PDB file of C-alpha atoms in Angstrom:
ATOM      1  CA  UNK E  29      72.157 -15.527 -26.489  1.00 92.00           C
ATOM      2  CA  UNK E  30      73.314 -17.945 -24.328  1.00 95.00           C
ATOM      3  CA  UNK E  31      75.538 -21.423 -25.463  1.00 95.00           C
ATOM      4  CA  UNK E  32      72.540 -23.894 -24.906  1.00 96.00           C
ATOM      5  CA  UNK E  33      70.339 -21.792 -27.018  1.00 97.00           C
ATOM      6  CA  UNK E  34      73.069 -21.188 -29.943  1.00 97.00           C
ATOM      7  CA  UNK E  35      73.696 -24.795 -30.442  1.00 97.00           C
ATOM      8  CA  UNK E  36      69.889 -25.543 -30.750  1.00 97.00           C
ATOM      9  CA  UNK E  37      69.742 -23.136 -32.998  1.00 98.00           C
ATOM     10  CA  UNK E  38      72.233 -24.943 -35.069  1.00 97.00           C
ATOM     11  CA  UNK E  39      70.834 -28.247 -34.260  1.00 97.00           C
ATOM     12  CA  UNK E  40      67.372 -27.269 -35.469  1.00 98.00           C
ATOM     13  CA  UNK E  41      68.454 -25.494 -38.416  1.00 97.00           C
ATOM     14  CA  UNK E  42      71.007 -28.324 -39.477  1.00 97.00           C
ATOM     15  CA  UNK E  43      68.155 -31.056 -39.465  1.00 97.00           C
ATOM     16  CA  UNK E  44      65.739 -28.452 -41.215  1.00 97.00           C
ATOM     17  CA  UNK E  45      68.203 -28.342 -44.143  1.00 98.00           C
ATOM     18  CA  UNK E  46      69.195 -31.586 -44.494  1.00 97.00           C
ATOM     19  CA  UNK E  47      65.125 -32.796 -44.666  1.00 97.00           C
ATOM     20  CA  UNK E  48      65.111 -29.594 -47.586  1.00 97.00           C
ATOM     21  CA  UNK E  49      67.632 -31.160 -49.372  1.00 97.00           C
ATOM     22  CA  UNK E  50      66.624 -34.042 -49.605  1.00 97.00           C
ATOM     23  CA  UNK E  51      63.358 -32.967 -51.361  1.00 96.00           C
ATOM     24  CA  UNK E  52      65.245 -31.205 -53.994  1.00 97.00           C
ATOM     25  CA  UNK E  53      65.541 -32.175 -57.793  1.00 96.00           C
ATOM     26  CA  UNK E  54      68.811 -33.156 -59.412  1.00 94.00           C
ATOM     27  CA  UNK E  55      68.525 -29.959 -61.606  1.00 96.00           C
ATOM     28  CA  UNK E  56      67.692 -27.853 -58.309  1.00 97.00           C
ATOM     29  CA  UNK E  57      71.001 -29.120 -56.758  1.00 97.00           C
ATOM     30  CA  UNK E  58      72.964 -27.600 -59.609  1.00 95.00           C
ATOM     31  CA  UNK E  59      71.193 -24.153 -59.358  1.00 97.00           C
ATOM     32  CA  UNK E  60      73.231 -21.420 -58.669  1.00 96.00           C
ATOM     33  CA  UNK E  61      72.934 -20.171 -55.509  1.00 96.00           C
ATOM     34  CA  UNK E  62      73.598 -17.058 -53.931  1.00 95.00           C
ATOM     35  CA  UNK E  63      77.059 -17.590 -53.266  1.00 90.00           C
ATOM     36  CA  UNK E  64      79.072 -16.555 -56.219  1.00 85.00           C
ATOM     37  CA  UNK E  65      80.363 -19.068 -58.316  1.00 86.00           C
ATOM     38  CA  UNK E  66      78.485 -21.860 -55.678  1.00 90.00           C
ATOM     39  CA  UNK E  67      76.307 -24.043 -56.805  1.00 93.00           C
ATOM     40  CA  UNK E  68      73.366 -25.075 -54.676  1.00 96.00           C
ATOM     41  CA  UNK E  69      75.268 -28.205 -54.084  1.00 93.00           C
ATOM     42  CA  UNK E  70      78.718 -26.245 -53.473  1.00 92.00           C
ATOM     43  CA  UNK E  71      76.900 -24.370 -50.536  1.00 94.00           C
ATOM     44  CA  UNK E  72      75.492 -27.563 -49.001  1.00 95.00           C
ATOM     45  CA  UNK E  73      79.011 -29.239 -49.176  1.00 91.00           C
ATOM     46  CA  UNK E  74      80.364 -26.268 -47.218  1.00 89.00           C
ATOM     47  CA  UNK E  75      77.891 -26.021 -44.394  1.00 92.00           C
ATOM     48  CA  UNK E  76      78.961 -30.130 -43.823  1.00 90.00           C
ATOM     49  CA  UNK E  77      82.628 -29.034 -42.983  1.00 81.00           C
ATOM     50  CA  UNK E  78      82.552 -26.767 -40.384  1.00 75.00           C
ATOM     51  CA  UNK E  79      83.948 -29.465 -37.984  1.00 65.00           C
ATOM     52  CA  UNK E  80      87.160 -29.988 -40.626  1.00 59.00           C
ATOM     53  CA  UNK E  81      90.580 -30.226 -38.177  1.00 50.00           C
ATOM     54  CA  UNK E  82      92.949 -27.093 -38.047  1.00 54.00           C
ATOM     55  CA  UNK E  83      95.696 -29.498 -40.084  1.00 55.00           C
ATOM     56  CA  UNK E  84      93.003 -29.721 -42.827  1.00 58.00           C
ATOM     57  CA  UNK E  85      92.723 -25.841 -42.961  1.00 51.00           C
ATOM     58  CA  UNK E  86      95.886 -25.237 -42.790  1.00 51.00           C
ATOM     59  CA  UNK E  87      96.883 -27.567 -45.346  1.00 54.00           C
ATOM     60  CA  UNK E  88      93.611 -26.212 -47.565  1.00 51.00           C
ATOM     61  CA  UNK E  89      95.424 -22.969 -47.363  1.00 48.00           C
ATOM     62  CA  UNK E  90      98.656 -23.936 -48.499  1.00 52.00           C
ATOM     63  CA  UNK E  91      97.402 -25.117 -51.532  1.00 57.00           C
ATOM     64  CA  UNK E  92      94.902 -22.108 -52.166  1.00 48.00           C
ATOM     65  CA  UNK E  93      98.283 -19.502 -51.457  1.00 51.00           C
ATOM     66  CA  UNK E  94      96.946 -18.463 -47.772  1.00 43.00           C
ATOM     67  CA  UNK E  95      93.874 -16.637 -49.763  1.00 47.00           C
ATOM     68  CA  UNK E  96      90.865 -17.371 -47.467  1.00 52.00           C
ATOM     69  CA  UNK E  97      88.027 -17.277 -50.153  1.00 58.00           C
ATOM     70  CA  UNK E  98      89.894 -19.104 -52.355  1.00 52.00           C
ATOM     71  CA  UNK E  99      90.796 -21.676 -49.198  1.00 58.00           C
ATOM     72  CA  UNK E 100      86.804 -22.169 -48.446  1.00 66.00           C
ATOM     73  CA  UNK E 101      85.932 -22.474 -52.172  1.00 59.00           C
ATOM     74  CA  UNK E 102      88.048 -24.800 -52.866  1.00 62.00           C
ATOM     75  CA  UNK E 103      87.355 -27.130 -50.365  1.00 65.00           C
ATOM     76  CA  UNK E 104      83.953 -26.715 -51.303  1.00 64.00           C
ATOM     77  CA  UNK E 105      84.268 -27.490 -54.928  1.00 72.00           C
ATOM     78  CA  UNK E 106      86.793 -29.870 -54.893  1.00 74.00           C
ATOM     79  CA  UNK E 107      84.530 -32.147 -52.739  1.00 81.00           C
ATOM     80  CA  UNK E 108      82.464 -34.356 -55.119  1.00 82.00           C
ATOM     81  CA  UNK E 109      80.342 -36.138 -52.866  1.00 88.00           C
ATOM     82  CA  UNK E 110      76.218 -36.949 -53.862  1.00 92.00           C
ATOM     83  CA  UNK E 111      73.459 -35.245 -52.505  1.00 94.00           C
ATOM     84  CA  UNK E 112      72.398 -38.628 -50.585  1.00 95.00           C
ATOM     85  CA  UNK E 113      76.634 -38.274 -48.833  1.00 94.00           C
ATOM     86  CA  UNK E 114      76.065 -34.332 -48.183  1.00 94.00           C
ATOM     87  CA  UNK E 115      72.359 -34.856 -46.250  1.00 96.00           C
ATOM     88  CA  UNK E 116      73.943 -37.940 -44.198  1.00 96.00           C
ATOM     89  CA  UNK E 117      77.238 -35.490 -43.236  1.00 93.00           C
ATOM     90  CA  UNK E 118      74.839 -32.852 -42.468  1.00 95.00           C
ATOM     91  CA  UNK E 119      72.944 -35.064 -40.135  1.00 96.00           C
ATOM     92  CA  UNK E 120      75.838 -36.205 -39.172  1.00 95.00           C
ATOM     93  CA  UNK E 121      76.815 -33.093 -37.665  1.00 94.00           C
ATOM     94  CA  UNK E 122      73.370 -32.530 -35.325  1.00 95.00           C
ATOM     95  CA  UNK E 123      74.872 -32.168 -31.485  1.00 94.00           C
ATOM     96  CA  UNK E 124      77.995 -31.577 -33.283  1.00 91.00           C
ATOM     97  CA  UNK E 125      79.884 -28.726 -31.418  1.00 90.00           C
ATOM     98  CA  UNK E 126      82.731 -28.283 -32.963  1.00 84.00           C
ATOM     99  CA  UNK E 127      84.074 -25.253 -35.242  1.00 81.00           C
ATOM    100  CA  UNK E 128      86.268 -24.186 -37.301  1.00 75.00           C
ATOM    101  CA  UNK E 129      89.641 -22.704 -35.642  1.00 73.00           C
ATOM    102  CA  UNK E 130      89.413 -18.732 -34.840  1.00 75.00           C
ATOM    103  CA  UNK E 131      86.000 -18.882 -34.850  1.00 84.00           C
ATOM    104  CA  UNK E 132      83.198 -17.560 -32.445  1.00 91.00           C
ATOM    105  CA  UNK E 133      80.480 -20.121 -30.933  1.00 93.00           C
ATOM    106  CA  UNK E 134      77.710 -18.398 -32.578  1.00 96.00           C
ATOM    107  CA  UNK E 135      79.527 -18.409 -35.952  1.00 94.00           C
ATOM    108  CA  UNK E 136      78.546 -22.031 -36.591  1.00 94.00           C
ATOM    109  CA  UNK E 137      74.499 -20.168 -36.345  1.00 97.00           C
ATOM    110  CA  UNK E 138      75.968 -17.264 -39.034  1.00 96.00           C
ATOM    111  CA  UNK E 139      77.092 -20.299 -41.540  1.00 94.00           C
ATOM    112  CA  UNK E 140      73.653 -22.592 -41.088  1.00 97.00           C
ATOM    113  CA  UNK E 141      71.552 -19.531 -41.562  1.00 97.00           C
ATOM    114  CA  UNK E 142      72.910 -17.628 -44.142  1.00 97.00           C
ATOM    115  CA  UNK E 143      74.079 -20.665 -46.075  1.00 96.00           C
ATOM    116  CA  UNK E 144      70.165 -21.978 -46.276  1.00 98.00           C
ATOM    117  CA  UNK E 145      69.549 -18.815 -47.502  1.00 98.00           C
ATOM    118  CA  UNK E 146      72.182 -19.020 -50.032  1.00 97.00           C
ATOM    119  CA  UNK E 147      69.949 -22.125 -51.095  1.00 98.00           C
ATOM    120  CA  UNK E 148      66.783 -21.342 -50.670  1.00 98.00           C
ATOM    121  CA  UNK E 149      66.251 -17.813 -52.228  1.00 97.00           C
ATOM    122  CA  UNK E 150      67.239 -18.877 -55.680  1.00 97.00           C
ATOM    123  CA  UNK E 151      64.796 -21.653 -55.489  1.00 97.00           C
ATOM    124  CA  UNK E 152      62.396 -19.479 -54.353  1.00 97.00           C
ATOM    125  CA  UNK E 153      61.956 -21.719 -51.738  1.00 97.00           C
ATOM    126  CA  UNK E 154      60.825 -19.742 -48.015  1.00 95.00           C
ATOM    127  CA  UNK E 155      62.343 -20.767 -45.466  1.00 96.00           C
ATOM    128  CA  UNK E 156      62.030 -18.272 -42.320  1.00 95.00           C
ATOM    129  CA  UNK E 157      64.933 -17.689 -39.615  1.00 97.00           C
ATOM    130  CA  UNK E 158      64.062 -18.154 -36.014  1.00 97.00           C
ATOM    131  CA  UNK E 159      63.719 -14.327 -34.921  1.00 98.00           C
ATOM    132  CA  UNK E 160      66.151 -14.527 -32.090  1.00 97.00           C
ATOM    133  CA  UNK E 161      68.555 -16.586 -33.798  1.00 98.00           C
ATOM    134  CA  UNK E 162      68.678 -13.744 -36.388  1.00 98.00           C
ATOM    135  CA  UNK E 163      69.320 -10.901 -33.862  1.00 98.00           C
ATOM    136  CA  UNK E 164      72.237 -12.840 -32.930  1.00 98.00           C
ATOM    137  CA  UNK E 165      73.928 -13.676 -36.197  1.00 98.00           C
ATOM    138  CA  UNK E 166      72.773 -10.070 -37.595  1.00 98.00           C
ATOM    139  CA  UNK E 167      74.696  -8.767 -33.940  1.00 98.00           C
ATOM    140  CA  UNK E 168      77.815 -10.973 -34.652  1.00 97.00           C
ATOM    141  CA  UNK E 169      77.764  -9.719 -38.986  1.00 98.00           C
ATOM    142  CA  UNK E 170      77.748  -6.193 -37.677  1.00 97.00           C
ATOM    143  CA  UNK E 171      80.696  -6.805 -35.099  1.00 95.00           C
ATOM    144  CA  UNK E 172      82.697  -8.764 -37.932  1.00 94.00           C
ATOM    145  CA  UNK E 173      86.321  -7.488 -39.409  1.00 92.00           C
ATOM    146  CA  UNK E 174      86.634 -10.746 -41.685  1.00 86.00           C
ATOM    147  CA  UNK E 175      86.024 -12.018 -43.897  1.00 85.00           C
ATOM    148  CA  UNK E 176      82.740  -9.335 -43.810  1.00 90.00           C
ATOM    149  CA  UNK E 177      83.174  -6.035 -42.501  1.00 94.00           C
ATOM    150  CA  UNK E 178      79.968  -4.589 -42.550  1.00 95.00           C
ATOM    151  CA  UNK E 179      80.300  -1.436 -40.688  1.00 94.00           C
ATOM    152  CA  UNK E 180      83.435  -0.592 -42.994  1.00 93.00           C
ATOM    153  CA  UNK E 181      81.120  -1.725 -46.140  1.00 93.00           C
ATOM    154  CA  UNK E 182      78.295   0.014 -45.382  1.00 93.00           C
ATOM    155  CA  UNK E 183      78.547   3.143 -44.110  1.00 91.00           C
ATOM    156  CA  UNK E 184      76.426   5.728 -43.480  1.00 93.00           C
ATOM    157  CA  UNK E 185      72.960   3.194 -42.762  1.00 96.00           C
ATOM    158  CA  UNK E 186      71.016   3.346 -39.797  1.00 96.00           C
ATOM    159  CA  UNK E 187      69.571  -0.617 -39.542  1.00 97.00           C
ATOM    160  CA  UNK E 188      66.642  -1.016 -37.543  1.00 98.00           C
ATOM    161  CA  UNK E 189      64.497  -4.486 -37.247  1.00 98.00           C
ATOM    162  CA  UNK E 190      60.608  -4.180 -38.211  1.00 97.00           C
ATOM    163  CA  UNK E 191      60.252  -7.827 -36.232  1.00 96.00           C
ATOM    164  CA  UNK E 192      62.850  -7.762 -33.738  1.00 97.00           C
ATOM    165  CA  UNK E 193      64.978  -5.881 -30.963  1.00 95.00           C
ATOM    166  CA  UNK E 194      67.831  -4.631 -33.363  1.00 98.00           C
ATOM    167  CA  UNK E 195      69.731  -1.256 -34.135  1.00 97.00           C
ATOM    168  CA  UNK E 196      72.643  -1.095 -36.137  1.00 97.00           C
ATOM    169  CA  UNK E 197      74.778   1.947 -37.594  1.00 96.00           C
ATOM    170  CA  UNK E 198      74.890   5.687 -36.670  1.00 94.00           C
ATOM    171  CA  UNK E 199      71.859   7.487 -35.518  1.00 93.00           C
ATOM    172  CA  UNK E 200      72.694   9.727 -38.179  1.00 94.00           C
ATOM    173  CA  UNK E 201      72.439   7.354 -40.922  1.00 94.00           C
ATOM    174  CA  UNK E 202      70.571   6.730 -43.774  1.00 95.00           C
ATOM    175  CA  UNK E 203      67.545   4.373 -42.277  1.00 96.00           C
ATOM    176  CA  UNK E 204      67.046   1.664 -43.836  1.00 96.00           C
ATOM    177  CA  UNK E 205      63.415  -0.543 -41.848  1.00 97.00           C
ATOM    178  CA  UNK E 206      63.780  -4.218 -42.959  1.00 97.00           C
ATOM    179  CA  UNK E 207      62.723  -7.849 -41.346  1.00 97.00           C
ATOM    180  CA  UNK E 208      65.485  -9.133 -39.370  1.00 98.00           C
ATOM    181  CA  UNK E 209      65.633 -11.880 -42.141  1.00 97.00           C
ATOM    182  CA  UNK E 210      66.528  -8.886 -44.716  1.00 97.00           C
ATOM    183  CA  UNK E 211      68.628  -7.385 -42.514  1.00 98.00           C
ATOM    184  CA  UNK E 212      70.845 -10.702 -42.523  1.00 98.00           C
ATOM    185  CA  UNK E 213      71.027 -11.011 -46.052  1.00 97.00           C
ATOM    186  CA  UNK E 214      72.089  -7.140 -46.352  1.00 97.00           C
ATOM    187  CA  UNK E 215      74.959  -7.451 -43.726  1.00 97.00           C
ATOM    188  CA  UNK E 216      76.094 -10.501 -45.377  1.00 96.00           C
ATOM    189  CA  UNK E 217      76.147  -8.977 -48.810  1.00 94.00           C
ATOM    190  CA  UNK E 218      73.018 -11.465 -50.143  1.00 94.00           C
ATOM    191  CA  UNK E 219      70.179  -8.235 -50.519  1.00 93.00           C
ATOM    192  CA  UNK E 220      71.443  -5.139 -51.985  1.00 91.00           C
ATOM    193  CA  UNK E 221      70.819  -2.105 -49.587  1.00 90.00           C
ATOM    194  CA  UNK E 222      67.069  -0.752 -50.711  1.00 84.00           C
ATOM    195  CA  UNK E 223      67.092   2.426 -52.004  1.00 79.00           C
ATOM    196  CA  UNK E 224      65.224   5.133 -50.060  1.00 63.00           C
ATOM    197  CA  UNK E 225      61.745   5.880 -50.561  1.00 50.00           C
ATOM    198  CA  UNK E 226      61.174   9.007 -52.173  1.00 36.00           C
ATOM    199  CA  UNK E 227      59.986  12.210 -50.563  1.00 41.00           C
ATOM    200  CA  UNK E 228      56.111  12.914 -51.640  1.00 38.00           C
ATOM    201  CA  UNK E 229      56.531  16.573 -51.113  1.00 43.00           C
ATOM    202  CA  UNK E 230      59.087  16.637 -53.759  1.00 37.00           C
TER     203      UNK E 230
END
């Protein structure tokens, strides 16, 4: 996917939240989202500070010991702005192209559309991902090292989209037929890996 494409991607999918969020209940905000230990609002905080400076990160991981979940949570948690703050910073942020340091251009894509998720599922809310915007962040999860590492993780699967032009994982593996969407949330450790379907000539 090329860079125009990526960024409206993230465009698209940053104003899409932002209008979600600001439908949601006070109660809804302090759901708990897929994310452990994340609220709903904890999630939306962290998708509004992707742009933060490398002296902010580097000073957010002095204080969290040089651990980098406990770096990103914190910033996330510590941050006590109000819903009506975190949909303005999110707008804020549409045509945005910055990114956090060490990071890939299509990461900022990975962190809009897994992080809805992270909202949305536990709300039971649908909210479908733009097929080839999922190839590509499902093609950049499989590729990761850190702080994922699917192909270390989950060994032994053979991933192949139902919807969409993707393969991922040994021929030899275990195959496991899913919607790109699932296949996002299984790299990314949000949908547990189905179990196979049983044999019906056993």
């Amino acid at each position: 996917m090329d860079s125009d494409t990526i960024w409206r991607h993230v465009d698209e999918q940053r104003g899409q939240l932002a209008d979600l969020l600001d439908t949601l209940k006070p109660e809804q905000w302090s759901t708990p989202s897929l994310c452990a230990g994340w609220t709903v609002r904890d999630v939306a905080v962290h998708v509004t500070q992707v742009n933060v400076s490398r002296g902010e990160y580097v000073r957010a991981a002095i204080r969290s010991g040089f651990r980098f979940d406990a770096m990103i949570s914190r910033m996330a948690v510590t941050d006590t702005s109000d819903p009506a703050t975190i949909t303005a910073r999110l707008r804020a942020i549409v045509g945005d192209r910055g990114r956090p340091p060490f990071t890939k251009e299509v990461d900022p894509l990975m962190d809009v559309l897994v992080h809805t998720q992270d909202i949305c599922v536990p709300l039971g809310i649908e909210h479908p991902m733009p097929v080839d915007a999922a190839v590509a962040v499902a093609q950049r999860l499989w590729g990761m090292k850190f702080p994922l590492n699917p192909q270390r993780d989950l060994p032994g699967y053979r991933f192949v989209a139902t919807d969409a032009g993707f393969t991922a994982g040994p021929e030899w593996g275990a195959l496991r037929e899913a919607t790109i969407h699932d296949i996002v949330l299984m790299l990314s450790r949000r949908l547990s890996i189905p179990d196979s379907e049983p044999d019906p000539d056993e």
